[in-house]
XYZ file of C-alpha atoms in Angstrom:
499
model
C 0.000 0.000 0.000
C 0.963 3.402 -0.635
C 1.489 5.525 1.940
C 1.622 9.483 1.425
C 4.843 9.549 4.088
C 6.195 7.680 1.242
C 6.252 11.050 -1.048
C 8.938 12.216 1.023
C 11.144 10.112 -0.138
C 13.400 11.741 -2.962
C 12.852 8.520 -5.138
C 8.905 8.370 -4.986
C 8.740 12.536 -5.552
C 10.739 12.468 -8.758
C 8.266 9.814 -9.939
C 5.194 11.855 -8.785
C 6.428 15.120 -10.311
C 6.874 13.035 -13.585
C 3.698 11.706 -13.851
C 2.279 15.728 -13.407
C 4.380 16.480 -15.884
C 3.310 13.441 -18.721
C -0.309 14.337 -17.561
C 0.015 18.241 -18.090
C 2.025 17.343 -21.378
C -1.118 14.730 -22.617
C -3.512 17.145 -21.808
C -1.861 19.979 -23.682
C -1.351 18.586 -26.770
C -4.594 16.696 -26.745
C -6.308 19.730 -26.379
C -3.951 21.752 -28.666
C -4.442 18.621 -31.378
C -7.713 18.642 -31.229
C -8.575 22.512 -32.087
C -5.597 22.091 -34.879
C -6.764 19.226 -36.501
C -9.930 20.890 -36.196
C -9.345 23.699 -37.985
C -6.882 22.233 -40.990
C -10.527 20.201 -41.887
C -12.045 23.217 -42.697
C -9.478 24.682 -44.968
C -9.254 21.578 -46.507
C -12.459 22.163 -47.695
C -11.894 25.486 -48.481
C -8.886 24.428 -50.998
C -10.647 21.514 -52.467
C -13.433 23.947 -52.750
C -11.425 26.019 -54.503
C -9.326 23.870 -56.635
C -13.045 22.240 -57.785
C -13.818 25.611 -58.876
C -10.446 26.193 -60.574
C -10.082 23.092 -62.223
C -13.876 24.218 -63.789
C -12.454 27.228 -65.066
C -9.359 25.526 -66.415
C -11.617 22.871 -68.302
C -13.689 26.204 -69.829
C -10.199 28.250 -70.561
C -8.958 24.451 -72.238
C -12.042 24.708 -73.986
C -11.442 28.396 -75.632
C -8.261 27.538 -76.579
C -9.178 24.763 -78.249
C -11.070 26.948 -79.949
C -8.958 29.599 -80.313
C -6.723 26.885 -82.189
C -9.405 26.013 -84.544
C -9.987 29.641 -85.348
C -6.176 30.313 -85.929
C -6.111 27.394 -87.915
C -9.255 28.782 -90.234
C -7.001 32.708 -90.115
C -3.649 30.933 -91.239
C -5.771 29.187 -94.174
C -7.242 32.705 -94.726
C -3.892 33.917 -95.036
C -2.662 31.266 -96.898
C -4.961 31.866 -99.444
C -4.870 35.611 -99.215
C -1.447 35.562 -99.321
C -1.008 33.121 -102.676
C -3.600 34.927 -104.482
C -1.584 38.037 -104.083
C 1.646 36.385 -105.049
C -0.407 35.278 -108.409
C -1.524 39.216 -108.670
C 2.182 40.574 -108.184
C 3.532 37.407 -110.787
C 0.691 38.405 -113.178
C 2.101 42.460 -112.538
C 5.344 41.318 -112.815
C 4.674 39.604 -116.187
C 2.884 42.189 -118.029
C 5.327 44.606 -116.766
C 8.024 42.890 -117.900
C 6.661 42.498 -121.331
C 5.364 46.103 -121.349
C 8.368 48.189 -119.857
C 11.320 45.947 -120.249
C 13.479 47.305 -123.153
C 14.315 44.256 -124.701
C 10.553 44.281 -125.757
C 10.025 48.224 -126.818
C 8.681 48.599 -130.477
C 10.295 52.181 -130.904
C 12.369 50.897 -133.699
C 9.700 49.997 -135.594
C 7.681 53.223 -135.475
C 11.529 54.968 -136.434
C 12.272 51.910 -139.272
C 10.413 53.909 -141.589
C 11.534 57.087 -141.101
C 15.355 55.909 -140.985
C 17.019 55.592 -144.629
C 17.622 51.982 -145.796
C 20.431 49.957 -144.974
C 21.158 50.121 -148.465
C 22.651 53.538 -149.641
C 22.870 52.364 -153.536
C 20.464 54.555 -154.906
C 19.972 52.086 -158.177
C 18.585 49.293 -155.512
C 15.531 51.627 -155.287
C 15.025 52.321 -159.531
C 11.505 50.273 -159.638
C 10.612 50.629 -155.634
C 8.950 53.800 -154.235
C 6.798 54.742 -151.673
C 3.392 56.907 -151.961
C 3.509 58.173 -148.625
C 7.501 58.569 -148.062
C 8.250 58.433 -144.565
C 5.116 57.135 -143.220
C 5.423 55.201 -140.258
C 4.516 51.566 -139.375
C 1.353 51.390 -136.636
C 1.309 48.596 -133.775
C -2.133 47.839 -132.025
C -2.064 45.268 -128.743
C -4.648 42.863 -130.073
C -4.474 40.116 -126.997
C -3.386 40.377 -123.745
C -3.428 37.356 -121.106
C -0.713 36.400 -117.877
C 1.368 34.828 -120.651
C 0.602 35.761 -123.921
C 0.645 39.302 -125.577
C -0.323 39.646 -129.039
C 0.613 42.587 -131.075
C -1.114 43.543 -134.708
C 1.367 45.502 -137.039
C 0.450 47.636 -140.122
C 3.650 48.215 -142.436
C 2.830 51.395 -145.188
C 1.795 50.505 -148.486
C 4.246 50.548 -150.940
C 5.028 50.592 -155.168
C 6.607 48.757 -157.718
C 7.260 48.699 -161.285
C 5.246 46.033 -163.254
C 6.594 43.366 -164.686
C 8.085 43.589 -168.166
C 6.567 41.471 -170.979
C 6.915 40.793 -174.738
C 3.019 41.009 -175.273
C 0.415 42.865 -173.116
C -1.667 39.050 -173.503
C 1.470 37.876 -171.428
C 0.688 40.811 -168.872
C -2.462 40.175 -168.468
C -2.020 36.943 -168.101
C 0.388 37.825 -165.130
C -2.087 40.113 -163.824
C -5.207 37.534 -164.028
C -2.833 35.128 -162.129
C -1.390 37.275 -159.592
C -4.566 39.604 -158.867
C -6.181 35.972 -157.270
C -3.116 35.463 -155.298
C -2.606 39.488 -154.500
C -5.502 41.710 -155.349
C -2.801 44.898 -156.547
C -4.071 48.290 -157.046
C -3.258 48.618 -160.694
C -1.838 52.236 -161.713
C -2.808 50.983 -165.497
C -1.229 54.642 -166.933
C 2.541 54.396 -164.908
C 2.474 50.455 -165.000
C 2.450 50.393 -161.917
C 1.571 48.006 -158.557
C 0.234 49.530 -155.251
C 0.384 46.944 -152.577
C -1.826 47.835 -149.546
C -3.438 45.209 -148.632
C -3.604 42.612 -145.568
C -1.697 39.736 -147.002
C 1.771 41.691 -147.260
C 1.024 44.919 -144.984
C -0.811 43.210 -141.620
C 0.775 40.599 -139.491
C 0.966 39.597 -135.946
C 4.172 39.186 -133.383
C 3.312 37.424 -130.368
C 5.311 37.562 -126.827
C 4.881 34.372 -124.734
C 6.118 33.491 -121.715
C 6.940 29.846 -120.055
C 6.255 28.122 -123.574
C 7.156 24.719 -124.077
C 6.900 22.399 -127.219
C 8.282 19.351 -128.723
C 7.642 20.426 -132.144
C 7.096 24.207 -133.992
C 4.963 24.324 -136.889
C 6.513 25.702 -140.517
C 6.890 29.231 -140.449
C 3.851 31.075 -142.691
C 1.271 33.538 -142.634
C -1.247 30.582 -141.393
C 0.680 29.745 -138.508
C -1.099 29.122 -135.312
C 0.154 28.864 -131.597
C -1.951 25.523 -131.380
C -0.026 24.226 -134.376
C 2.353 23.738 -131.738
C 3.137 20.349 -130.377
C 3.242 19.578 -126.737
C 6.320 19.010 -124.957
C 7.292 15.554 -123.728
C 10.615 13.805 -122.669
C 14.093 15.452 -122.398
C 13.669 19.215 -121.956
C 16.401 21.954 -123.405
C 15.573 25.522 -121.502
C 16.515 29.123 -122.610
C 15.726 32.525 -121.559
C 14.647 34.505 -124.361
C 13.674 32.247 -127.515
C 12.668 33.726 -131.560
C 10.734 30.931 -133.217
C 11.217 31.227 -136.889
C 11.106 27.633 -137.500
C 10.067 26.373 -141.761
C 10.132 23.373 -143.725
C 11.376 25.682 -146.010
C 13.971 27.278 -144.381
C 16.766 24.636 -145.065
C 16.602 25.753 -149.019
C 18.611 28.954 -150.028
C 16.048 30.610 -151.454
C 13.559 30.207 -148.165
C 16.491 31.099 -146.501
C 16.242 34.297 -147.544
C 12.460 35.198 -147.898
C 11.134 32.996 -145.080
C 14.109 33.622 -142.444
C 16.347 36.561 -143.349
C 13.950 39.021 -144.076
C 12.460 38.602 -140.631
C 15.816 38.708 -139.128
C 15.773 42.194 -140.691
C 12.452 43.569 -139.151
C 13.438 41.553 -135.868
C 17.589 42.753 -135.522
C 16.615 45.832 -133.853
C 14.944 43.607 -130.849
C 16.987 41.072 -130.076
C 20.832 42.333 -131.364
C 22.786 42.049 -127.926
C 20.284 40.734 -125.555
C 20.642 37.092 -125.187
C 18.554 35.572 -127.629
C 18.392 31.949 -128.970
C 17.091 31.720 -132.699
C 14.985 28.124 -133.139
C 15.186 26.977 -136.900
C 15.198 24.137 -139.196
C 18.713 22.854 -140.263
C 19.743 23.934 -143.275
C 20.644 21.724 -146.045
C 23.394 23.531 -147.984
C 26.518 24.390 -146.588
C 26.295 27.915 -147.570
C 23.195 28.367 -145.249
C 25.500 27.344 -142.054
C 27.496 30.121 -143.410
C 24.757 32.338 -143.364
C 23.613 31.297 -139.952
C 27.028 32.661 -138.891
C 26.566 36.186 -140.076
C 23.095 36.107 -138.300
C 25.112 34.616 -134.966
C 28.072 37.146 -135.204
C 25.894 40.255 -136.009
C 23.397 39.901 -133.528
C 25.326 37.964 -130.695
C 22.439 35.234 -130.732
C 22.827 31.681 -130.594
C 21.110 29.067 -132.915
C 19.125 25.725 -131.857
C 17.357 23.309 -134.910
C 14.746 21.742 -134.260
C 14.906 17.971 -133.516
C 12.621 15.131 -131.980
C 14.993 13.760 -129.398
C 14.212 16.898 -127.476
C 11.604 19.387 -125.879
C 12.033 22.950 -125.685
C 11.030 25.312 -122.873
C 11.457 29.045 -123.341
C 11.247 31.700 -120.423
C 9.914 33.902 -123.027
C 9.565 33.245 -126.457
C 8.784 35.351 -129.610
C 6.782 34.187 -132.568
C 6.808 36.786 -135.194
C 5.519 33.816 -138.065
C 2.537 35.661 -139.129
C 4.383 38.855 -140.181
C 4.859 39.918 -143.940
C 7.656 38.462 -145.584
C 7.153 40.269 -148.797
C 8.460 43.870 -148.075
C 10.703 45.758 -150.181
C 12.868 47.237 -146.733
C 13.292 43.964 -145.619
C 14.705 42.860 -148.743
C 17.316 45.413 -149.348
C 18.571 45.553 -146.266
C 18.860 41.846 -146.142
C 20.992 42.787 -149.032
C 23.181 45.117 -147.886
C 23.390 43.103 -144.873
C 24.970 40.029 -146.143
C 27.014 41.535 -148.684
C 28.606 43.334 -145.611
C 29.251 40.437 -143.860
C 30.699 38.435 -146.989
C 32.635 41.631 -148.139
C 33.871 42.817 -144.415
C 33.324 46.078 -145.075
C 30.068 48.407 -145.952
C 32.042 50.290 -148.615
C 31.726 47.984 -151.917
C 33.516 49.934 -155.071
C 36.360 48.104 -154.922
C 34.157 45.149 -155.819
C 31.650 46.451 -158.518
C 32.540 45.770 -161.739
C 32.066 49.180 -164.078
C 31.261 47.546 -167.214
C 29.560 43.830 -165.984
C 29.721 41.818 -169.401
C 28.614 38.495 -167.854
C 25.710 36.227 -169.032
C 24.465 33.991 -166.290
C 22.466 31.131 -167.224
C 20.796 29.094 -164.776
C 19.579 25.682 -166.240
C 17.585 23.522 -164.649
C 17.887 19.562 -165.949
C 17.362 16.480 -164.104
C 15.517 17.867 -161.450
C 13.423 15.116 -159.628
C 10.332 16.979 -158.985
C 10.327 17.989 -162.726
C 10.473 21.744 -163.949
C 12.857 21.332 -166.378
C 14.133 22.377 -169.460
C 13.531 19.897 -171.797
C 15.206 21.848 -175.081
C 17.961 23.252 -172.431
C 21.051 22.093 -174.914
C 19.632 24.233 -177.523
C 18.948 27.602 -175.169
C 22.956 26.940 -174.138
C 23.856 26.705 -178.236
C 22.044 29.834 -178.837
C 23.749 31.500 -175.820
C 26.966 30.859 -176.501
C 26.892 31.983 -180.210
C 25.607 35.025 -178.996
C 27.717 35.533 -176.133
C 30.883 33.607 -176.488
C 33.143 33.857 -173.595
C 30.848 35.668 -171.550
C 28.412 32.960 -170.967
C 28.353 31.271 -167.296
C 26.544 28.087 -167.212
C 25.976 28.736 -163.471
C 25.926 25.818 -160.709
C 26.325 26.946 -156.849
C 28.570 23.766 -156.107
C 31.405 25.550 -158.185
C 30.872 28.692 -155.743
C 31.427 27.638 -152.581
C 33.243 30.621 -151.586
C 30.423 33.817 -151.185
C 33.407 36.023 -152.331
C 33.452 34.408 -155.631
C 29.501 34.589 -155.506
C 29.533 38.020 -154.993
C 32.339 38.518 -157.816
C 30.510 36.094 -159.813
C 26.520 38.444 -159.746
C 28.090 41.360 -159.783
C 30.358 41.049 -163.174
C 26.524 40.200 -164.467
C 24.592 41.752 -167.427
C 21.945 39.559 -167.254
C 21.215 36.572 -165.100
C 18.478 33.931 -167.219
C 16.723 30.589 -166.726
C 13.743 28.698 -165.514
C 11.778 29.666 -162.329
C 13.895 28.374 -159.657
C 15.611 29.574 -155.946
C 18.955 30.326 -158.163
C 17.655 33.787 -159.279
C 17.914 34.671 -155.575
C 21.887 34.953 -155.416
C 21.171 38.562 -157.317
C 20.502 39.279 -153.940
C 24.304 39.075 -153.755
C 25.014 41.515 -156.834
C 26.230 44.852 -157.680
C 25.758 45.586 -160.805
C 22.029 45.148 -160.542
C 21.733 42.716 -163.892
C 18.534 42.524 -166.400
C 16.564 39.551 -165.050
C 15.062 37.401 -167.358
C 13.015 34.446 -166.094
C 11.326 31.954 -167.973
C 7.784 30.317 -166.484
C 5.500 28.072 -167.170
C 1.698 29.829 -167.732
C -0.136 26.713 -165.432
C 2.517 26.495 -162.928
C -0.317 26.488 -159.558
C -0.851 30.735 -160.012
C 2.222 32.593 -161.684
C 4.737 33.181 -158.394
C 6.105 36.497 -158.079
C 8.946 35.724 -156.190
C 11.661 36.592 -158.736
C 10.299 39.449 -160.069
C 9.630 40.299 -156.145
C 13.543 39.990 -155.075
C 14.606 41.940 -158.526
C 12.303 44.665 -158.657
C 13.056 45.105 -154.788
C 16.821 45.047 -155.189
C 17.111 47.092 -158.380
C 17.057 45.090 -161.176
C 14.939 45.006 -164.816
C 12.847 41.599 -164.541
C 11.257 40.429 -167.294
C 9.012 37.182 -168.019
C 8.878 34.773 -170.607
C 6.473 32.691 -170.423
C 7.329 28.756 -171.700
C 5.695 26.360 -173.069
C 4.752 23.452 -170.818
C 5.281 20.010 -171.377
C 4.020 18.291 -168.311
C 6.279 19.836 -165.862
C 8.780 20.663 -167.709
C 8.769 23.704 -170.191
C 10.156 24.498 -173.809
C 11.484 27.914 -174.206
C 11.115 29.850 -177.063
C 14.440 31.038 -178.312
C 12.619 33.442 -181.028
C 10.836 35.193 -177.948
C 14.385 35.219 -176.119
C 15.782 36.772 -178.174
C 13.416 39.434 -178.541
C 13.671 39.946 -174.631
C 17.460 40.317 -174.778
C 16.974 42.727 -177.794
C 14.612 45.100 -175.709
C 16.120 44.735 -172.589
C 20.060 45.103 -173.209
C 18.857 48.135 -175.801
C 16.800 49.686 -172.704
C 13.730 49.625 -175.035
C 10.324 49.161 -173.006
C 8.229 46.499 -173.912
C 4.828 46.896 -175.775
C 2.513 46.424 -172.275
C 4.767 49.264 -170.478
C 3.919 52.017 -173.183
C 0.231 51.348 -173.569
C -2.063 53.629 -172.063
């Protein structure tokens, strides 16, 4: 049993005090727990409360930026579009202003061509050539605009020449039945004269084009069409700048000159020193490649022929096809063009010939496609008696220097023989011969072409026409020699002094 006298003993009172102390300590933090624990439930509640509440309004701001994705999604597409319709608006710009302020693509020269004297300054190159309204200036109309296409209509001034010369005014009207189908001429019946103002040899069409591609380019002619042209497909060649004068035609001499050169001549103005690539039909004569050179060194240009193991793509291309071949300017400074470049020099005494004795006959025998001469021994005979020494039986193989071609036309009287592309190396002459040119009267209509290149480049044509034997012809050597009487005695034939 306890006793209380126990509690003074120092062993029992330490124990005493300790259990005070453990029972004042329990109850403390009992009491202190309890009002804690108490109030930690409570904000508990409070921050679960609260987080509830934002966890709500994170799920709603989730929710508008889910949509504000969506909606910057829709905006970027916006823009996207916005933004590449612009870039086709500033390309399109960009396009048209290229064609329509870039200098390599002004027209100036052609509104000065006809004001500026011809390359030419032989006055005898214009004898049968004149103009009615001297200085007048060629007009240019935009006829088609699109992003890549820009079409442009030119009018060249009408212009005259000297009719034809002929034994017999049946043979002239002959000529003019024939040719008025072909050419509908204004007929100045008291001069003898032909006005040439009409579509077919004043009006044509150049066309710029941009990122053009074909595999094949139709033959160069007044008919030619953009959708004449053949897509592109396989192995691609790619220029800059591109002038499509691509013929069938172009690979003989004498479409060499019509057909390509006297386009070169409207064109040289545009593209001389600018980077551009000419597209044409290989020749087939080695005296084109020649000429092809003259073109290349003149103009700085470089040449591409058209084959089928390739496509080409130009960055801009130039189809002047549709424009007038047929124009005196063209011709005579086609002329004085190539003579500069054969001669190296633009001052040609020292190779005219004062007193040109030379007959040059061009025969035509054997041809394959017919058109020849049948009684052509007996036209050489007659020739020769007549002429002696001074006859040329002419074939270009023996000329395969131009120097001696030049040499050659311009020692020449007269230059005679069947219709044919060897009348056009008068175009290399000086001495601006008596043409004489012998044609059948049913060959398809009566082609101008010879009397075109002489008239234009100063020299007397006359026509004889043959007598046809399928397609070939007999000539006449009575009627010949009534030509060379009249013409080599400067007498005008009976059409030219009727009135």
């Amino acid at each position: 049993m306890f006793q209380f006298n126990n509690l003074h003993q120092p062993r029992n009172l330490k124990i005493v005090i300790l259990i005070l102390f453990l029972f004042l300590l329990f109850n403390f933090f009992y009491l202190h727990n309890f009002s804690f624990f108490s109030k930690s439930k409570e904000e508990i509640r409070d921050l679960k409360k609260k987080l509830d509440e934002k966890n709500i309004e994170l799920e709603s701001k989730k929710k508008e930026i889910e949509i504000l994705k969506l909606r910057i999604f829709e905006v970027e597409e916006e823009f996207l579009d916005l933004l590449e319709k612009y870039e086709e608006k500033e390309e399109k710009k960009r396009n048209l202003q290229y064609f329509l302020t870039n200098p390599d693509f002004q027209f100036d020269y052609l509104y000065e061509n006809y004001q500026n004297p011809f390359l030419s300054q032989d006055e005898k190159d214009l004898k049968f050539y004149e103009e009615p309204n001297k200085g007048k200036k060629a007009t240019i109309k935009k006829i088609t605009t699109t992003n890549n296409q820009i079409d442009y209509q030119i009018n060249y001034p009408p212009f005259i020449l000297d009719a034809p010369h002929f034994l017999d005014q049946r043979s002239f009207d002959k000529f003019m039945y024939l040719e008025k189908k072909r050419y509908n001429q204004v007929i100045d019946k008291k001069k003898r004269k032909l006005h040439f103002d009409f579509d077919e040899m004043s009006v044509g069409t150049l066309s710029f084009l941009r990122d053009f591609s074909f595999s094949w380019a139709p033959s160069c002619n007044p008919y030619a069409k953009l959708s004449d042209f053949q897509p592109a497909n396989g192995n691609t060649l790619n220029f800059e700048k591109l002038l499509i004068i691509n013929s069938d035609w172009i690979w003989q001499f004498q479409h060499w000159i019509d057909h390509f050169g006297c386009l070169i001549m409207d064109l040289r103005p545009l593209i001389k020193d600018k980077g551009w690539t000419i597209f044409v039909q290989y020749p087939s004569d080695e005296i084109l490649l020649q000429l092809f050179d003259f073109i290349k060194k003149d103009l700085n240009v470089n040449i591409v022929y058209q084959s089928d193991s390739y496509s080409i793509h130009a960055e801009y291309a130039l189809f002047p096809c549709t424009l007038p071949k047929e124009n005196p300017r063209k011709f005579l400074d086609l002329k004085h063009f190539l003579l500069k470049s054969i001669l190296e020099t633009d001052h040609f005494q020292e190779y005219q010939d004062p007193n040109p004795e030379k007959i040059i006959y061009l025969p035509r025998v054997n041809n394959l496609n017919g058109r020849n001469i049948v009684n052509s021994e007996e036209v050489v005979d007659y020739l020769k008696n007549r002429y002696g020494e001074n006859l040329v039986i002419f074939s270009h193989k023996e000329y395969p220097d131009l120097k001696d071609l030049v040499q050659l036309f311009s020692s020449a009287k007269v230059v005679v023989g069947l219709h044919g592309g060897a009348f056009y190396n008068i175009i290399f002459s000086l001495s601006h011969p008596v043409v004489i040119e012998f044609h059948q009267p049913k060959f398809g209509v009566a082609d101008a072409s010879i009397y075109w290149i002489s008239h234009t480049t100063g020299s007397e044509y006359w026509r004889l026409f043959s007598k046809q034997k399928d397609l070939d012809s007999v000539i006449d050597l009575i009627a010949l020699e009534q030509v060379l009487n009249l013409a080599l005695k400067g007498k005008l034939s009976y059409n030219l002094i009727i009135n």
